[in-house]
Short mmCIF file of C-alpha atoms in Angstrom, two decimals:
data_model
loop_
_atom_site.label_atom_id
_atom_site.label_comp_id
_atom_site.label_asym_id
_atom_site.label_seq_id
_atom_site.Cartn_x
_atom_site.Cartn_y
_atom_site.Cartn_z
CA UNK A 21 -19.00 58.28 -28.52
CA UNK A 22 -19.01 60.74 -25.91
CA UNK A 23 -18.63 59.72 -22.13
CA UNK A 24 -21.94 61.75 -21.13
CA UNK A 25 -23.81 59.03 -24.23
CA UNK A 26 -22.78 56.11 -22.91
CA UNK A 27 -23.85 57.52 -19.36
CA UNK A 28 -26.99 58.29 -20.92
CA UNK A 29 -27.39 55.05 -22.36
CA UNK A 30 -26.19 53.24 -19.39
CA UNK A 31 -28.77 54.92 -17.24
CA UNK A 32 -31.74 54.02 -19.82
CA UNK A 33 -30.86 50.55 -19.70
CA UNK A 34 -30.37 49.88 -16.01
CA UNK A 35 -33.98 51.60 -15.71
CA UNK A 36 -35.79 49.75 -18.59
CA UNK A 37 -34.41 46.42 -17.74
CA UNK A 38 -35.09 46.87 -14.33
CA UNK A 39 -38.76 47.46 -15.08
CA UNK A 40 -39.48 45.59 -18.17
CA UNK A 41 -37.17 41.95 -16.98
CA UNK A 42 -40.14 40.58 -15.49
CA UNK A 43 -42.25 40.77 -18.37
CA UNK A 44 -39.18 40.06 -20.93
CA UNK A 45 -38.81 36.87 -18.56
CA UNK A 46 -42.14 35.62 -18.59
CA UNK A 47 -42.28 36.47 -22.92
CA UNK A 48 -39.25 34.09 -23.28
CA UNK A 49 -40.38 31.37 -20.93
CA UNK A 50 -43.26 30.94 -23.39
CA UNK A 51 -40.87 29.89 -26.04
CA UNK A 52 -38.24 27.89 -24.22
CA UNK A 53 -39.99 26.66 -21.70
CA UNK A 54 -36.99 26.85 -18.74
CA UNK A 55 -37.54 29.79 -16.18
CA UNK A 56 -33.97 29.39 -15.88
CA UNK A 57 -32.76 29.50 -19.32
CA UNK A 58 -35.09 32.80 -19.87
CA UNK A 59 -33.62 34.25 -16.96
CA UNK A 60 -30.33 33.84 -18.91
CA UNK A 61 -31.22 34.86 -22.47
CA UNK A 62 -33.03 38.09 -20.76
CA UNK A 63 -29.86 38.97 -19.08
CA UNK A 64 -28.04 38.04 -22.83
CA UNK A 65 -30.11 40.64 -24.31
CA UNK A 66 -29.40 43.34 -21.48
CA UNK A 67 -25.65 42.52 -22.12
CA UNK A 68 -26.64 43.52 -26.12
CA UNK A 69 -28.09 46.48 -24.79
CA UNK A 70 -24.75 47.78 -23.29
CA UNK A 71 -22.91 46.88 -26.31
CA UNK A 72 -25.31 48.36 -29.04
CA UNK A 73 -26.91 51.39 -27.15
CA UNK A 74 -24.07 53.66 -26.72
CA UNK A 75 -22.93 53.57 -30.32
CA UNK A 76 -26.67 53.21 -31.99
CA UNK A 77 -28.68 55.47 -29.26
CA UNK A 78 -31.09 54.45 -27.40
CA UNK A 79 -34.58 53.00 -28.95
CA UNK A 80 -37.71 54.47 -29.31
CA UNK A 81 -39.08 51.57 -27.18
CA UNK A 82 -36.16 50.55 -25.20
CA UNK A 83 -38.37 47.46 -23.64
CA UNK A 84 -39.69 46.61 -26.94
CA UNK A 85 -36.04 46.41 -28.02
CA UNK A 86 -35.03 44.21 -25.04
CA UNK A 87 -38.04 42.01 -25.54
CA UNK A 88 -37.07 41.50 -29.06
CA UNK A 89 -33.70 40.86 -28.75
CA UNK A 90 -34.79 38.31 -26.04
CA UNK A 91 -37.16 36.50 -27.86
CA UNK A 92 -34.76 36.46 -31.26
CA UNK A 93 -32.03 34.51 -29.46
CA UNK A 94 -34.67 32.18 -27.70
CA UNK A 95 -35.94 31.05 -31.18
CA UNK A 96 -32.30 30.35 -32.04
CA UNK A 97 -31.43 28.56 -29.09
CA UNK A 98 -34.77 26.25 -29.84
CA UNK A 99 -33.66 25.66 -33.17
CA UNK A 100 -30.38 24.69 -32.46
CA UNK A 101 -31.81 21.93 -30.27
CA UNK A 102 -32.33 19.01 -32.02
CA UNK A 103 -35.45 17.56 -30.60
CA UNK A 104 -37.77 20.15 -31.86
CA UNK A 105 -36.03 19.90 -35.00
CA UNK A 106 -38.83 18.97 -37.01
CA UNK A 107 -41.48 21.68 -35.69
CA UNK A 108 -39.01 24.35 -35.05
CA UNK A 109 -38.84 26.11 -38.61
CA UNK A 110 -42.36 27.25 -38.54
CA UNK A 111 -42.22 28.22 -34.88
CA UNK A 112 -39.73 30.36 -35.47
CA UNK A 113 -41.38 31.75 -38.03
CA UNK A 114 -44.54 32.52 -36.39
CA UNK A 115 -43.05 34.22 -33.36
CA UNK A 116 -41.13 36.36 -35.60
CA UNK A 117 -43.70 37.45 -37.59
CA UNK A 118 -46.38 37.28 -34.87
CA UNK A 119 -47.50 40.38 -32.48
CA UNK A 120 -46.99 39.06 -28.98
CA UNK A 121 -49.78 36.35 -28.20
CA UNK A 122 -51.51 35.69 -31.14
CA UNK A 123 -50.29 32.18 -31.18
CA UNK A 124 -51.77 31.09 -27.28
CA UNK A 125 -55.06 29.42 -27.25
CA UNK A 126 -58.44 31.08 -26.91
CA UNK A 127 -59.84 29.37 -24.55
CA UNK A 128 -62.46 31.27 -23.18
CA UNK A 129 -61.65 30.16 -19.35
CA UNK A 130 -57.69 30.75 -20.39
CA UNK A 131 -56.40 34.23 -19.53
CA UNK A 132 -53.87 35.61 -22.08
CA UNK A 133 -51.14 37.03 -20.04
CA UNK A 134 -47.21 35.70 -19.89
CA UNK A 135 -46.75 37.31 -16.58
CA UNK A 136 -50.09 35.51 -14.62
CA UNK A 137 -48.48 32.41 -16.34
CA UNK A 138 -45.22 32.79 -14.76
CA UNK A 139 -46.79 33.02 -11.45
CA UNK A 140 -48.37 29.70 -11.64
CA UNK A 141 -45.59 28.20 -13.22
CA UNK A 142 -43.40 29.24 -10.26
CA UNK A 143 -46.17 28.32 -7.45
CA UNK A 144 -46.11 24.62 -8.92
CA UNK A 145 -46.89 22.08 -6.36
CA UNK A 146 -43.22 20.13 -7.19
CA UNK A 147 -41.56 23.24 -5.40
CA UNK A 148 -41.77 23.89 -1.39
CA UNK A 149 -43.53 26.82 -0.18
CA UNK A 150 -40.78 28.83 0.56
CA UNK A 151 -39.06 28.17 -2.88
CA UNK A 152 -42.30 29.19 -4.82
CA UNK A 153 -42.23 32.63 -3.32
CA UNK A 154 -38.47 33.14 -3.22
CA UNK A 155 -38.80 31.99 -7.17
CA UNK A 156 -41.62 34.12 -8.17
CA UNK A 157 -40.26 37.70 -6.46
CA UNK A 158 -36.79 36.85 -8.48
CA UNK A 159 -38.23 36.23 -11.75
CA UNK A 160 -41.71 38.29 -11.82
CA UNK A 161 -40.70 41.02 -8.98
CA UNK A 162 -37.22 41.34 -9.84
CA UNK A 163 -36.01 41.63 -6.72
CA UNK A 164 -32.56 40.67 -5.72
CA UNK A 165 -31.87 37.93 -3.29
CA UNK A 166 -30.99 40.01 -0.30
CA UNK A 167 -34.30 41.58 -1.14
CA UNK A 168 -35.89 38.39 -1.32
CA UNK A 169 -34.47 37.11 1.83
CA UNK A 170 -35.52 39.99 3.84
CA UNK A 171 -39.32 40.51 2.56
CA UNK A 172 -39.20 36.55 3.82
CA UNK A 173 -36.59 36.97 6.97
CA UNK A 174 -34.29 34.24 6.21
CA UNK A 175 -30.67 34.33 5.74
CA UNK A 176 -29.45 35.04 1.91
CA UNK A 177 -27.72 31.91 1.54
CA UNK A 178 -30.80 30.12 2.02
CA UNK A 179 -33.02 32.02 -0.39
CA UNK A 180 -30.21 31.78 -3.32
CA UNK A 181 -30.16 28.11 -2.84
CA UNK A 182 -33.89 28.03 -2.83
CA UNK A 183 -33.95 29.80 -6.68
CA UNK A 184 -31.57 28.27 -8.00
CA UNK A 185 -33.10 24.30 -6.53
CA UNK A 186 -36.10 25.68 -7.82
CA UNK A 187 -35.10 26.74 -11.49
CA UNK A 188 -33.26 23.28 -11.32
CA UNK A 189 -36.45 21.36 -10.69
CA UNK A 190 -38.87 22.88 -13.22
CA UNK A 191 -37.00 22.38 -15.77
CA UNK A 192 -36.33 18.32 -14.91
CA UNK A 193 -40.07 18.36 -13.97
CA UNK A 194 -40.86 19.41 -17.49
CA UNK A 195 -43.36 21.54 -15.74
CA UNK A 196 -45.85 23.37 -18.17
CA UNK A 197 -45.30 27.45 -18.96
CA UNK A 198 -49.87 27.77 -17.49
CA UNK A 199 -52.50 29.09 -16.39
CA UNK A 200 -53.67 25.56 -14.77
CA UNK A 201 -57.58 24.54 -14.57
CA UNK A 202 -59.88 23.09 -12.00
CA UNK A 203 -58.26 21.65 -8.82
CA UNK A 204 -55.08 22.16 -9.80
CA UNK A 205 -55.57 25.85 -10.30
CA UNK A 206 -57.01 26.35 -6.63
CA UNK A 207 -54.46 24.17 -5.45
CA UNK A 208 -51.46 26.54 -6.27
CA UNK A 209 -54.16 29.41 -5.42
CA UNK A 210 -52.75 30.39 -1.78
CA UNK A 211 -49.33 30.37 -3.16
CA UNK A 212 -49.96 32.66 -5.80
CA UNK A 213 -51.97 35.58 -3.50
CA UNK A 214 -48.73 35.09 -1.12
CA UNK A 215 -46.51 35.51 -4.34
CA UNK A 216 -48.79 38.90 -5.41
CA UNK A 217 -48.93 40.57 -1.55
CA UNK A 218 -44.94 40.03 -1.09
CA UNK A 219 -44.56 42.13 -4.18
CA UNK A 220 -46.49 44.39 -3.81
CA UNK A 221 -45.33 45.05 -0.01
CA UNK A 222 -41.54 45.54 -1.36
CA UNK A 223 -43.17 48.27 -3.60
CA UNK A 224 -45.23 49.34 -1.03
CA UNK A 225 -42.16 49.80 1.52
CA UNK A 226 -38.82 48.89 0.06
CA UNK A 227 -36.56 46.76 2.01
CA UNK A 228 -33.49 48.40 0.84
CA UNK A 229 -31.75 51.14 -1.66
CA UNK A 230 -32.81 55.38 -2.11
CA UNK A 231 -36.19 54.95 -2.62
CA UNK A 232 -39.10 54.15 -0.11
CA UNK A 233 -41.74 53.38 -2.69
CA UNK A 234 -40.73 51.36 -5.88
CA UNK A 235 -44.50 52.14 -7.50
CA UNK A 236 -43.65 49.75 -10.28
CA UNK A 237 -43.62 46.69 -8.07
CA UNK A 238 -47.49 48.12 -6.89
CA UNK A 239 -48.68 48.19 -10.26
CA UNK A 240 -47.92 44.78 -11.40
CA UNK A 241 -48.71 43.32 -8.09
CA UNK A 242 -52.67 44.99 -8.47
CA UNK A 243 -52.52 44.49 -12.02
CA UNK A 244 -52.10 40.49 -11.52
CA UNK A 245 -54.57 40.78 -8.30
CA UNK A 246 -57.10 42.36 -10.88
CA UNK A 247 -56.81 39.93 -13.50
CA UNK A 248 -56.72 36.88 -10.34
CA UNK A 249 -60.88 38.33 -9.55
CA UNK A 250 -61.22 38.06 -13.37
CA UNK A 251 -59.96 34.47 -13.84
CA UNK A 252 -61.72 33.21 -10.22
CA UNK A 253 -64.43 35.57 -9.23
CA UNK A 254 -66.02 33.00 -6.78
CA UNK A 255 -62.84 32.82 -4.63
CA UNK A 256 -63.64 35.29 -1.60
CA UNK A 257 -59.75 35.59 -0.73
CA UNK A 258 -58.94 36.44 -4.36
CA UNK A 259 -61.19 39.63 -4.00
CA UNK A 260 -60.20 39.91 -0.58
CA UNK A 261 -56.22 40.80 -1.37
CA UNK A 262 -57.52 42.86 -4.56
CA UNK A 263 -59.48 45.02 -1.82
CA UNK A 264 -56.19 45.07 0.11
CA UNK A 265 -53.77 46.26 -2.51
CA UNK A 266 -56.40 48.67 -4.00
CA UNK A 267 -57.14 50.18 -0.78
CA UNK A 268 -53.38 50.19 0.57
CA UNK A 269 -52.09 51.49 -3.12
CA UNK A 270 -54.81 54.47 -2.32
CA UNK A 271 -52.37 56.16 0.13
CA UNK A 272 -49.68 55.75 -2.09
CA UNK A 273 -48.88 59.68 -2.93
CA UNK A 274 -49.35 61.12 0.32
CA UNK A 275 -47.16 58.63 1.89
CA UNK A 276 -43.51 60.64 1.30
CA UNK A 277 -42.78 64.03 0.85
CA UNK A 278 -41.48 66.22 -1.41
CA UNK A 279 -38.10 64.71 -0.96
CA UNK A 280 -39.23 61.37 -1.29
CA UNK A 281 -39.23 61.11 2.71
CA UNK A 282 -41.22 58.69 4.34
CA UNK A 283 -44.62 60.75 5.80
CA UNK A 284 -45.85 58.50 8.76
CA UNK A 285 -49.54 57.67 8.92
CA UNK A 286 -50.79 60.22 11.81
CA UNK A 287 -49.06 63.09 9.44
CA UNK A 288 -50.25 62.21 5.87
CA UNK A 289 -52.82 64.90 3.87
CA UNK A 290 -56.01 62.51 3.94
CA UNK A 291 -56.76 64.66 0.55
CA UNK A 292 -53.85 62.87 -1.43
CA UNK A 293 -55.72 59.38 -0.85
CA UNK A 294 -57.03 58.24 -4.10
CA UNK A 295 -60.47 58.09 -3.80
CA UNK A 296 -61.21 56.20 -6.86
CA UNK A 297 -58.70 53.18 -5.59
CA UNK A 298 -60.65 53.42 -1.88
CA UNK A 299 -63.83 52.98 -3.97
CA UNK A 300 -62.72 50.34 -6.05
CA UNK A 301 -61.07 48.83 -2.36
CA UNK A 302 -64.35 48.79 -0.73
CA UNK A 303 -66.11 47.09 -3.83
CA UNK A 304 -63.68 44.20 -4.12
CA UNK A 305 -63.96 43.81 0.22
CA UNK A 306 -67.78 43.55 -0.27
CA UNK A 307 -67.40 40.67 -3.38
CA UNK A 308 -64.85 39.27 -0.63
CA UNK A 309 -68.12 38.79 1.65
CA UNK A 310 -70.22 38.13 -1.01
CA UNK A 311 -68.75 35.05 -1.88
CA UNK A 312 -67.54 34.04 1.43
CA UNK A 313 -69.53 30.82 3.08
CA UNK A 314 -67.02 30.59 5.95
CA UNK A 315 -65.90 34.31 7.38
CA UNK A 316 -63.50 36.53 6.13
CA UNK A 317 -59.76 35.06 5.18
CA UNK A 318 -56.20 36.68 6.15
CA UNK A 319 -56.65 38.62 2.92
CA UNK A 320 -59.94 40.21 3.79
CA UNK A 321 -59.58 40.73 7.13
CA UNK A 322 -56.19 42.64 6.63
CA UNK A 323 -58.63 44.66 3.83
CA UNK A 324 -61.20 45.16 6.69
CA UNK A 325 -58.51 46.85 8.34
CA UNK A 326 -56.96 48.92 5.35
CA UNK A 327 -60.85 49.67 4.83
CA UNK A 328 -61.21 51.10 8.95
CA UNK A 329 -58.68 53.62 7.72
CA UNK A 330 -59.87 54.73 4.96
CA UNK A 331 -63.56 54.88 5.95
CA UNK A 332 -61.52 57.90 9.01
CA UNK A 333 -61.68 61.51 7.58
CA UNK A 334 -58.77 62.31 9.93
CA UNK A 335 -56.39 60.34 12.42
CA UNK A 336 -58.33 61.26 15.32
CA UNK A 337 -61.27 59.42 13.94
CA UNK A 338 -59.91 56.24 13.49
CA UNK A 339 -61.46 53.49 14.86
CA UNK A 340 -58.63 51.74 16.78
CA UNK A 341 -60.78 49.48 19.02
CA UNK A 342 -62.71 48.16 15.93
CA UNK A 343 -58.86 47.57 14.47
CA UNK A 344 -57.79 45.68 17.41
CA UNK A 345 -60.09 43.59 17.18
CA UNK A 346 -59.57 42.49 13.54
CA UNK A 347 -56.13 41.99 14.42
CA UNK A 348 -57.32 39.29 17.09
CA UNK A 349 -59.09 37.94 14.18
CA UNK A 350 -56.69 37.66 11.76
CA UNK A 351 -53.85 36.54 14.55
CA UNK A 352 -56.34 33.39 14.63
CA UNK A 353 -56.81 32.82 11.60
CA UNK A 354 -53.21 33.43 10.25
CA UNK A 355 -51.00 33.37 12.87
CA UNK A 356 -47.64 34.88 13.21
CA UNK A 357 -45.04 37.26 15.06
CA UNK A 358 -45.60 39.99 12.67
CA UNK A 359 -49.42 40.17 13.10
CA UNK A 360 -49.47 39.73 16.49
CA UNK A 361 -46.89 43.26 16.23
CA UNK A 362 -49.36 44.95 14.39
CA UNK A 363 -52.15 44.21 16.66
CA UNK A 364 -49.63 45.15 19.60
CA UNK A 365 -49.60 48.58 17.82
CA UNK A 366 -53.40 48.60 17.55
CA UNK A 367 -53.67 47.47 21.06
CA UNK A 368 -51.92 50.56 22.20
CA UNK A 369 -53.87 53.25 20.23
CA UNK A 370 -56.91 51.52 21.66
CA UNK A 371 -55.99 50.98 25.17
CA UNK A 372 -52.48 53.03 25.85
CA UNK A 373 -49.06 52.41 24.91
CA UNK A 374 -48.42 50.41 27.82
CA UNK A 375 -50.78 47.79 26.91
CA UNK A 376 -48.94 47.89 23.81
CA UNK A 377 -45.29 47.41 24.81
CA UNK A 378 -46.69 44.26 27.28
CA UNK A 379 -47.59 42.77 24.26
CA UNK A 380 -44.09 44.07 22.02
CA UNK A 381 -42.12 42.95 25.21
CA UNK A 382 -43.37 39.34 24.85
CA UNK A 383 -42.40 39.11 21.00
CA UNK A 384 -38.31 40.07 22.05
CA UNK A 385 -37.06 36.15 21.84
CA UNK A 386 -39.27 35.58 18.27
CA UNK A 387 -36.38 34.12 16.21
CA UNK A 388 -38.09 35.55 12.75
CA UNK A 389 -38.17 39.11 14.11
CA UNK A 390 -34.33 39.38 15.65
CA UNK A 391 -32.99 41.39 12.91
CA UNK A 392 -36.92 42.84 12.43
CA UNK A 393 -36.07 46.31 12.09
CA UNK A 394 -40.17 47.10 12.56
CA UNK A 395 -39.57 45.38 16.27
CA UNK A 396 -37.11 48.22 18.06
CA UNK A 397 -39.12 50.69 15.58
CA UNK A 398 -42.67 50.25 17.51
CA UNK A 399 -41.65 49.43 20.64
CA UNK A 400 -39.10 52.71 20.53
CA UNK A 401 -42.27 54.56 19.45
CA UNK A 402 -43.91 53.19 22.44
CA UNK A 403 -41.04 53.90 25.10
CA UNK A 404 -41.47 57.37 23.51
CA UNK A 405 -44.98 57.91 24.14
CA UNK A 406 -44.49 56.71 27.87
CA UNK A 407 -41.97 59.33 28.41
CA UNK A 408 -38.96 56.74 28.49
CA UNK A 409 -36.74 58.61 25.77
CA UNK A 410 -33.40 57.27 26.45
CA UNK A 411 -35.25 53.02 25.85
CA UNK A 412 -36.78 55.06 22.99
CA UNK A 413 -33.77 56.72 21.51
CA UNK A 414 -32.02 53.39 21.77
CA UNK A 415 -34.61 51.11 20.09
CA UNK A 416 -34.75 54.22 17.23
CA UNK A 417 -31.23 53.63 17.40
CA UNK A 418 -31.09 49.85 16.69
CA UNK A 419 -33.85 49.99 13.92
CA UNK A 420 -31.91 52.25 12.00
CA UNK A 421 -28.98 49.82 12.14
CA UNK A 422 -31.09 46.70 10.89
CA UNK A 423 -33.10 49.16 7.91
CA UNK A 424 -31.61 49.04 4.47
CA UNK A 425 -33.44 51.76 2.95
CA UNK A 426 -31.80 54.94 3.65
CA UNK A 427 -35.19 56.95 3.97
CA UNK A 428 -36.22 54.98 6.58
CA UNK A 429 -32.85 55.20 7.88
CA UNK A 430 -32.68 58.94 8.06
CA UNK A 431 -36.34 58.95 9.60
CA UNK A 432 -35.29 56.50 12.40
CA UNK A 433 -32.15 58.41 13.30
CA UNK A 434 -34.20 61.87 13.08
CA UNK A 435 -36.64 60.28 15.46
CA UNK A 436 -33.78 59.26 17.65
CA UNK A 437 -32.15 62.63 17.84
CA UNK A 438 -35.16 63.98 18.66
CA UNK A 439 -35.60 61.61 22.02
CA UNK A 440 -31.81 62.56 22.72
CA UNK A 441 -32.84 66.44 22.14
CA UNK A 442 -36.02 66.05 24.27
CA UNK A 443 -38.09 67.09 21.19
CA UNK A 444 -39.57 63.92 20.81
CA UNK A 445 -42.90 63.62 18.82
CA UNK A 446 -45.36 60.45 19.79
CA UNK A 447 -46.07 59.32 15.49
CA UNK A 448 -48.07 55.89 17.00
CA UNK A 449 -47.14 54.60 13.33
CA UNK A 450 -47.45 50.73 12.95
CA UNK A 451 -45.62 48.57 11.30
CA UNK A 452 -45.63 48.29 7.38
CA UNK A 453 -45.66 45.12 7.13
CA UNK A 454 -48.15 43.44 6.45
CA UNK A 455 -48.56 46.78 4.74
CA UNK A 456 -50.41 48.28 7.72
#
């Protein structure tokens, strides 16, 4: 065994796991019936991996492998526990011999997919807000906890103590591995759409690590969003976030370079937008309205505004007025600092970047945004544009401190050289979060 094979093999499995974890969680949940317990056995089979790959090479279908080896030592664990003694033999026996699935019901208002379930299993009701969606983005995203705690600004310490509490109190809750029905389902609704945008806003602008994209954490995020307007077409807000990804997701290859640099919104090649996503963006916004008795929701709205974008040919076209004003909008309807900083940069391509930094100035002492990278980020863009360079330079300066992923890093400190160099550029790029 060479040292460049197990490299190899290393490699392979960091990358599979990474991608196929979620899914190998959600598989093994449906068998033992313990989020917490599957997050161990997945983790038992990566450990397999490691052991096996290097000497045996690596699989045809490395996932299929993992998934396997996951779900073998599940049914053994099940067996071994004496409870389930009696039904436990033919079990086994099914899911070993069974292609994933065949053995869920087909109930023709069910929808057959492990990773939908674990979403609603980790937005139960017994768990607080805040632990279903630090829960969900562990298990289904796959996301680390600093991750976690900074796609939700709180402190790390907090967000590890809300997984594990939360693992903790499914399992003594007994709470079922489902897709729930009726008023429970639309109960845990909200919860769920919060679960799916989070994820796919990581993907869509990672909080830290090389990369500014992870496109993997996009996919599954509009893949569950899809299957969501499947399961409840007559839920307006449901259609409204499948707009929202689809349109956002559109942009998705013209938004770095060939380096994988970050290509700000004013500077992206409008021809790289993915016209089939835009289309399928504006279909889902107008079932959104369709369905809607009482106005657009946050999800809509926020798709209203993806959709202003993408109905401009260029940057000059954009309709910034119309945009501020859906910010207003949505700031009623779903309050909170990081809206009302979006509509701050909205406010300033409408009305000039002084109007804008009035309102940036006023969200300095907002607790959730004081290590905000996005906050010194726009209001360093807006310094710029005024002509203030050093304020600007410094506030580039600062954002590029509280960043985690290098790209952004590198773009922050370019922009910040380029104040210090007098060669600054005005990008007017809003924040990316939420994923504007």
């Amino acid at each position: 065994m060479t040292a460049e094979r197990t490299a190899e093999a290393a490699h392979a499995i960091e990358t599979v796991f990474r991608l196929e974890a979620p899914r190998i969680i959600a598989g093994v949940t449906r068998i033992v019936r313990d989020v917490g317990i599957a997050e161990e056995l997945a983790q038992d089979a990566l450990v397999a991996a490691l052991e096996q790959w290097p000497d045996e090479g690596i699989p045809d279908n490395p996932g299929a492998w993992l998934m396997a080896t996951a779900k073998h030592r599940a049914i053994d664990l099940v067996r071994r526990r004496e409870r389930y003694a009696r039904k436990l033999a033919e079990v086994g026996r099914d899911l070993e011999a069974a292609p994933p699935h065949l053995d869920e019901p087909s109930d023709p208002d069910d929808i057959d997919d492990d990773l939908l379930r674990l979403v609603f299993t980790a937005c139960h009701p017994v768990l607080s807000a805040e632990a279903r969606v630090a829960l969900t983005l562990r298990l289904l995203g796959g996301l680390t906890t600093a991750e976690i705690a900074r796609a939700v600004l709180a402190p790390e310490a907090t967000v590890a103590q809300r997984i594990v509490r939360a693992k903790r109190t499914l399992a003594t809750k007994n709470v079922a591995f489902e897709v729930p029905y009726g008023p429970e389902r639309a109960a845990r609704l909200g919860s769920v759409l919060e679960v799916i945008y989070l994820i796919f806003n990581e993907g869509y602008a990672a909080t830290a690590g090389d990369d500014y994209l992870r496109p993997g954490l996009c996919e599954d995020a509009l893949r569950l969003a899809r299957l969501l307007t499947a399961l409840m077409p007559k839920e307006p807000e449901v259609h409204g976030l499948a707009a929202l990804l689809e349109l956002q997701a559109s942009r998705s290859a013209a938004r770095t370079g060939p380096s994988g640099e970050p290509v700000l919104l004013r500077d992206q090649d409008r021809r790289r937008w993915n016209q089939l996503l835009i289309r399928r963006g504006f279909a889902a916004l107008g079932r959104a309205d369709a369905v809607s008795a009482d106005g657009p929701g946050p999800y809509a709205l926020q798709a209203a505004i993806a959709a202003s974008h993408a109905h401009a040919h260029t940057y000059a076209e954009t309709n910034w007025e119309g945009i501020a004003t859906l910010y207003g909008l949505l700031a009623a309807r779903a309050p909170s600092p990081v809206v009302e900083l979006n509509r701050a940069v909205a406010v300033s391509m409408a009305e000039g970047p002084a109007a804008g930094l009035v309102l940036v100035d006023s969200l300095l002492g907002e607790p959730a945004l004081r290590d905000y990278h996005l906050l010194p980020s726009v209001r360093g863009d807006l310094l710029e544009r005024l002509g203030r360079r050093e304020e600007a330079r410094a506030e580039f300066e600062r954002a590029a401190s509280l960043t985690r992923n290098e790209r952004e890093r590198e773009m922050l400190l370019a922009r910040a050289q380029a104040c210090r160099t007098d060669q600054g550029n005005s990008y007017s790029q809003g924040p990316h979060q939420p994923l504007q």
